[in-house]
mmCIF file of N, CA and C in Angstrom:
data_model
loop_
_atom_site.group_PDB
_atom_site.id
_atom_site.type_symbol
_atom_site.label_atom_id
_atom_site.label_comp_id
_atom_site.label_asym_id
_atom_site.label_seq_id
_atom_site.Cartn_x
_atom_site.Cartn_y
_atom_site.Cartn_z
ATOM 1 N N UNK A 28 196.806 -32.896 60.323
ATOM 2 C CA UNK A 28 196.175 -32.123 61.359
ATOM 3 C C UNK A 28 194.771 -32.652 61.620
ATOM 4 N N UNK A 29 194.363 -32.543 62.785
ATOM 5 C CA UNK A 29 193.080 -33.329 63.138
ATOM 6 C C UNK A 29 192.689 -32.311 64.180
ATOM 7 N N UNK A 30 191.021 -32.466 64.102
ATOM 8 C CA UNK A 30 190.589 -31.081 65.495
ATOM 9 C C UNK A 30 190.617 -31.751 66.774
ATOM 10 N N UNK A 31 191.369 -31.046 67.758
ATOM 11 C CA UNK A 31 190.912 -31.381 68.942
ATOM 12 C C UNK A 31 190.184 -30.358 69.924
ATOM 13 N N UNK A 32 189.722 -31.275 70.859
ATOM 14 C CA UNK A 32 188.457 -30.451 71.948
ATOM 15 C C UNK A 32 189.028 -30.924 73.241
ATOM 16 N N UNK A 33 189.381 -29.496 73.652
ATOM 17 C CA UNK A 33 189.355 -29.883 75.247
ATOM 18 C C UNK A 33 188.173 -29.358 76.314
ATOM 19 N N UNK A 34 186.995 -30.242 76.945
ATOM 20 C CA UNK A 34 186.397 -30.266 77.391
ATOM 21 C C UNK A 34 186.412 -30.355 79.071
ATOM 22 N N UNK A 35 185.830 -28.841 79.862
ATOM 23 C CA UNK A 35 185.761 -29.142 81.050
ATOM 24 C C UNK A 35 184.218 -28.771 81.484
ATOM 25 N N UNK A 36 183.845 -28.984 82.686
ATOM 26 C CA UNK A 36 182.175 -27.950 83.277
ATOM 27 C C UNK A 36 183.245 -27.962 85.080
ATOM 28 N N UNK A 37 181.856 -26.898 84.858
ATOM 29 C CA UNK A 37 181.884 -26.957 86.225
ATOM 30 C C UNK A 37 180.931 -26.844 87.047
ATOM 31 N N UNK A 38 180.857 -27.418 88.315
ATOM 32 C CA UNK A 38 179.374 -28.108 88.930
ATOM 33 C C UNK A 38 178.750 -26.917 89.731
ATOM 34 N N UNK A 39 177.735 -26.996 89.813
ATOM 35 C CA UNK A 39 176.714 -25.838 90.560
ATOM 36 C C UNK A 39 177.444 -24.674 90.703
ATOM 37 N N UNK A 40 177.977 -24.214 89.694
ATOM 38 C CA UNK A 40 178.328 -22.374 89.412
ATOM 39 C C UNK A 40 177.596 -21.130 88.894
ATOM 40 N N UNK A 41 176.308 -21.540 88.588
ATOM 41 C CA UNK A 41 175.611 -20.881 88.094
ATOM 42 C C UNK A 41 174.562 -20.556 88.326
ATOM 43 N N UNK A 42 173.779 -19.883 88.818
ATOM 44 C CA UNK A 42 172.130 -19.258 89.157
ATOM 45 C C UNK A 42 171.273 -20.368 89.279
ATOM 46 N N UNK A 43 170.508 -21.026 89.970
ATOM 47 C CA UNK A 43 168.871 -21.723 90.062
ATOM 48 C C UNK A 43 169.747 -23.167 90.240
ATOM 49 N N UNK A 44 171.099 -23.946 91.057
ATOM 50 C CA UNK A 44 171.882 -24.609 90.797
ATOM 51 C C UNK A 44 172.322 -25.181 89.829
ATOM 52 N N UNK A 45 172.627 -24.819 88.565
ATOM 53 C CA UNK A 45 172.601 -25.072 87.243
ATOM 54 C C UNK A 45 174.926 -25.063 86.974
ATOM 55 N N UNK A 46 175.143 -25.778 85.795
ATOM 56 C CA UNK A 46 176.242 -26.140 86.038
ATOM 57 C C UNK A 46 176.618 -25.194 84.770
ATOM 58 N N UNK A 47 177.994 -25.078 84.498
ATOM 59 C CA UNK A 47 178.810 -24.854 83.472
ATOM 60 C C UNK A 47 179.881 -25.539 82.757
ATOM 61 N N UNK A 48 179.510 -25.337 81.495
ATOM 62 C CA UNK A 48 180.493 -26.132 80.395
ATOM 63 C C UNK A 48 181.460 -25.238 79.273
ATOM 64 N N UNK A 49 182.562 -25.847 79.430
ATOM 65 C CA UNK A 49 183.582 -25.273 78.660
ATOM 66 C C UNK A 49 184.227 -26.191 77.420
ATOM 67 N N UNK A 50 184.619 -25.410 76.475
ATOM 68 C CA UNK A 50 185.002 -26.055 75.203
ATOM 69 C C UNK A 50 186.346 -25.249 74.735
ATOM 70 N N UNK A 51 187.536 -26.066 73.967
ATOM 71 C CA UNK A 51 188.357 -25.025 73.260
ATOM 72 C C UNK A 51 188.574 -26.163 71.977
ATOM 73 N N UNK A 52 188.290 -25.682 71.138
ATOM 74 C CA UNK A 52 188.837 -26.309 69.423
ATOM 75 C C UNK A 52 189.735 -25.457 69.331
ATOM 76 N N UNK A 53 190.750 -26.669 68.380
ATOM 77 C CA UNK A 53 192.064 -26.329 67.943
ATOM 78 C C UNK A 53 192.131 -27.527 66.644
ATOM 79 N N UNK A 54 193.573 -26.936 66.138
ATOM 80 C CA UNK A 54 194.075 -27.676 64.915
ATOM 81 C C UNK A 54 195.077 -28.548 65.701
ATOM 82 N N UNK A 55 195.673 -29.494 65.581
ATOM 83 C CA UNK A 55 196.735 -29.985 66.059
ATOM 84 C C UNK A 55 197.178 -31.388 65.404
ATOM 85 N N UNK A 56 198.236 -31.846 66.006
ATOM 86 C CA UNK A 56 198.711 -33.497 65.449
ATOM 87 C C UNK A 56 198.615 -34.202 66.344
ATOM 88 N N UNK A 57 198.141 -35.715 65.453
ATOM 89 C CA UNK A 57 197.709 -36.996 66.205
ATOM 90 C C UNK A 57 198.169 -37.254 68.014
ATOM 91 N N UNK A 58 197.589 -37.210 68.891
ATOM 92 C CA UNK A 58 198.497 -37.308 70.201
ATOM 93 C C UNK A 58 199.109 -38.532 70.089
ATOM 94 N N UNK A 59 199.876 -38.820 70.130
ATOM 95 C CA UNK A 59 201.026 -40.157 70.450
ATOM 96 C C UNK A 59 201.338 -39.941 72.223
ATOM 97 N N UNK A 60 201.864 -41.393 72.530
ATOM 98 C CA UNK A 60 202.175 -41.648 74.251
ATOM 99 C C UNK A 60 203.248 -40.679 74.303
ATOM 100 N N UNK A 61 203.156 -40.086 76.092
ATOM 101 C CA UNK A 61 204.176 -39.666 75.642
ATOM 102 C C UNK A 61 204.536 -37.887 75.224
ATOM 103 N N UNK A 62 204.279 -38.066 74.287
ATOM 104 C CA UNK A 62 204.236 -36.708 73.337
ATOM 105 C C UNK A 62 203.105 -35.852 73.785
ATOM 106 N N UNK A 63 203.357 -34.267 73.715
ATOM 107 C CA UNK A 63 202.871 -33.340 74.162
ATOM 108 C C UNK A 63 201.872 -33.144 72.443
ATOM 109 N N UNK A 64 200.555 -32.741 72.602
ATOM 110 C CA UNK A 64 199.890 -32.786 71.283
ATOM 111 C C UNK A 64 200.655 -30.585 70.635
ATOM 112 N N UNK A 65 200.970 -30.847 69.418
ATOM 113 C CA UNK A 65 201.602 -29.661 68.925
ATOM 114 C C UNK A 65 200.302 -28.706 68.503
ATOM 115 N N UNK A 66 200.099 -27.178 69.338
ATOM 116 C CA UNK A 66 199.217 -26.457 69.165
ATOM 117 C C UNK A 66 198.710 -25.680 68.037
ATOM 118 N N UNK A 67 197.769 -25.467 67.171
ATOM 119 C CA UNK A 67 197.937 -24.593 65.751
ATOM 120 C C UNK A 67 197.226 -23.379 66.132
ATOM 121 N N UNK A 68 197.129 -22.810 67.392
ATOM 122 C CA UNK A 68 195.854 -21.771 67.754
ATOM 123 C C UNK A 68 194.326 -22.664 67.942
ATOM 124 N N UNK A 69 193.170 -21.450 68.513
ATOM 125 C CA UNK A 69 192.084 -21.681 68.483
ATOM 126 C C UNK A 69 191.460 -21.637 67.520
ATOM 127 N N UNK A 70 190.672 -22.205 67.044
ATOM 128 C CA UNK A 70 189.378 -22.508 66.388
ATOM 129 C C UNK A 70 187.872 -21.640 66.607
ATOM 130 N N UNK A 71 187.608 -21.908 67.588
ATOM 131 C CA UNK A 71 186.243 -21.853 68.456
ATOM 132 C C UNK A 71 186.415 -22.510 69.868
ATOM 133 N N UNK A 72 185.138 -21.581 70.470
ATOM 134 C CA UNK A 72 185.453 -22.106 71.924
ATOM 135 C C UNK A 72 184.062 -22.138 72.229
ATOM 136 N N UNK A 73 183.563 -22.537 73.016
ATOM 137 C CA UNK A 73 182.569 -23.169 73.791
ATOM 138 C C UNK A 73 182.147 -22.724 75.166
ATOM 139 N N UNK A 74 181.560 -21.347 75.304
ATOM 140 C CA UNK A 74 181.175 -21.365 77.211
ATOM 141 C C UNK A 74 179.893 -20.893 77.604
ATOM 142 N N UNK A 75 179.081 -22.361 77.909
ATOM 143 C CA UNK A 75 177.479 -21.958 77.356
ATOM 144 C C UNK A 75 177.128 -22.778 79.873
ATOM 145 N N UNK A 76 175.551 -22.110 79.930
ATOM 146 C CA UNK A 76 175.374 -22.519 80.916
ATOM 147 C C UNK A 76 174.688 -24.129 80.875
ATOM 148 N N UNK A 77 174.943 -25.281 80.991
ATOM 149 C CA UNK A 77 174.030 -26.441 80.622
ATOM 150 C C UNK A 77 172.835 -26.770 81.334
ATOM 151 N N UNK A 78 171.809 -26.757 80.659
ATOM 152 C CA UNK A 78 170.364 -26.203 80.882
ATOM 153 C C UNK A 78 169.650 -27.105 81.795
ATOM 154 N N UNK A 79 170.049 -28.147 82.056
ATOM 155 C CA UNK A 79 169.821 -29.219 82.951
ATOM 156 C C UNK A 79 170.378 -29.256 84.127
ATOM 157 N N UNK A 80 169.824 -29.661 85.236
ATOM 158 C CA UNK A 80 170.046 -29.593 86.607
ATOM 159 C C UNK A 80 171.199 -31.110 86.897
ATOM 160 N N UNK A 81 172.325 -30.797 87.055
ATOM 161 C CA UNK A 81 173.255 -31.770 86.629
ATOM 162 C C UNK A 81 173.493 -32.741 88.673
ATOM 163 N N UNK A 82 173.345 -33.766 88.922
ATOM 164 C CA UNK A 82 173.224 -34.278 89.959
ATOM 165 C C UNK A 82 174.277 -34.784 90.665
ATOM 166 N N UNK A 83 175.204 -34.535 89.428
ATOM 167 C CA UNK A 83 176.779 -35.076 90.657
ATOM 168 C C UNK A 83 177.456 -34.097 89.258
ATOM 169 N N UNK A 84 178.955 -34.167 89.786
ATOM 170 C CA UNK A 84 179.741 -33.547 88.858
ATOM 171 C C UNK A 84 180.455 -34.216 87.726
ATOM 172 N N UNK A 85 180.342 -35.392 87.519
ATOM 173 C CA UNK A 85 179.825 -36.284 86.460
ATOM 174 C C UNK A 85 179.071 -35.964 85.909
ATOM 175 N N UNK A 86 178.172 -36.075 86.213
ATOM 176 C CA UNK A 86 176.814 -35.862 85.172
ATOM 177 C C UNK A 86 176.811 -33.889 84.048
ATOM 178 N N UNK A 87 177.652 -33.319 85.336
ATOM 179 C CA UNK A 87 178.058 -32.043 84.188
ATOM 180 C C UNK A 87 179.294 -32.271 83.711
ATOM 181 N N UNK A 88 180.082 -32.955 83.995
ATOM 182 C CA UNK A 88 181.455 -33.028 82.854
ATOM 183 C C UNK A 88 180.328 -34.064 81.619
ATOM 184 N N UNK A 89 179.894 -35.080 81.827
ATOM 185 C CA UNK A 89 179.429 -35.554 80.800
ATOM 186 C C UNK A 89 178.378 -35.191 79.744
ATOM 187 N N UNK A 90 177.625 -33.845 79.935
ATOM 188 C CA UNK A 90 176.918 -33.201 79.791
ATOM 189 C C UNK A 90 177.802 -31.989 78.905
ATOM 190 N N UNK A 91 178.739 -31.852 79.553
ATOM 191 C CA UNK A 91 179.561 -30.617 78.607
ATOM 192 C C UNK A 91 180.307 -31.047 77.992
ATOM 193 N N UNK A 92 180.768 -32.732 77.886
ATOM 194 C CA UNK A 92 181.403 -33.672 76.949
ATOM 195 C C UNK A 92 180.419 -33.795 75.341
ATOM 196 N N UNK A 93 178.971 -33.782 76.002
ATOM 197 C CA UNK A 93 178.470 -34.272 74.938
ATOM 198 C C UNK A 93 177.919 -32.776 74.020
ATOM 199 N N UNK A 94 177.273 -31.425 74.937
ATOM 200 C CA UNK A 94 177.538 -30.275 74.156
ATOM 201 C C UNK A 94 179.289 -29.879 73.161
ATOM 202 N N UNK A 95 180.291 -30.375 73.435
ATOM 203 C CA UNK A 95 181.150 -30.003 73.369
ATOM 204 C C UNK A 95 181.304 -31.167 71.553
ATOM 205 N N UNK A 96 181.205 -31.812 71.529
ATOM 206 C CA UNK A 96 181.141 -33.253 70.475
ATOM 207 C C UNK A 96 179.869 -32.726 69.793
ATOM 208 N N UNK A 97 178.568 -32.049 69.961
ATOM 209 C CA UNK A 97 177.508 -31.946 69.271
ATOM 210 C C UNK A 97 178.132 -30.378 68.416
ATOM 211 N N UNK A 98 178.950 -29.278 69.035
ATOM 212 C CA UNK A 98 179.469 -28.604 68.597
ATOM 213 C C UNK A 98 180.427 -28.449 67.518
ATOM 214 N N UNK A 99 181.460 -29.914 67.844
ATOM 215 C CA UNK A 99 182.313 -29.921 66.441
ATOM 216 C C UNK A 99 182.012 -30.480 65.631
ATOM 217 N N UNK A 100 180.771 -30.860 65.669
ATOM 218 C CA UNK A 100 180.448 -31.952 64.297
ATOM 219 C C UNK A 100 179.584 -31.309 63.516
#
């Protein structure tokens, strides 16, 4: 079993144009091609506003990529 994170945001949803980021940890097995990854429940989840004024919607998926990785470690 290994943790996985599925990471999304979303762009100017939030007050003063500010973006949002989403997180879900789980237990699961290695993804292989192909193969659907097998679910063990949640862990922890992740739904914070990202504090930076994000300039394309890139810049908040990558932004809630990297809150999301500073979280499981």
């Amino acid at each position: 079993m290994i943790l996985n994170v599925h990471s999304d945001a979303s762009y100017l949803t939030a007050r003063n144009a500010r973006s949002r980021a989403c997180g879900w940890y789980f237990l699961g097995s290695v993804p292989k091609d192909g193969k659907p990854i097998a679910l063990n429940g949640a862990i922890d989840q992740l739904c914070t506003v990202i504090k930076l004024v994000a300039a394309s919607a890139a810049e908040a998926e990558l932004a809630a990529l990297f809150l999301n990785a500073k979280n499981a470690k």
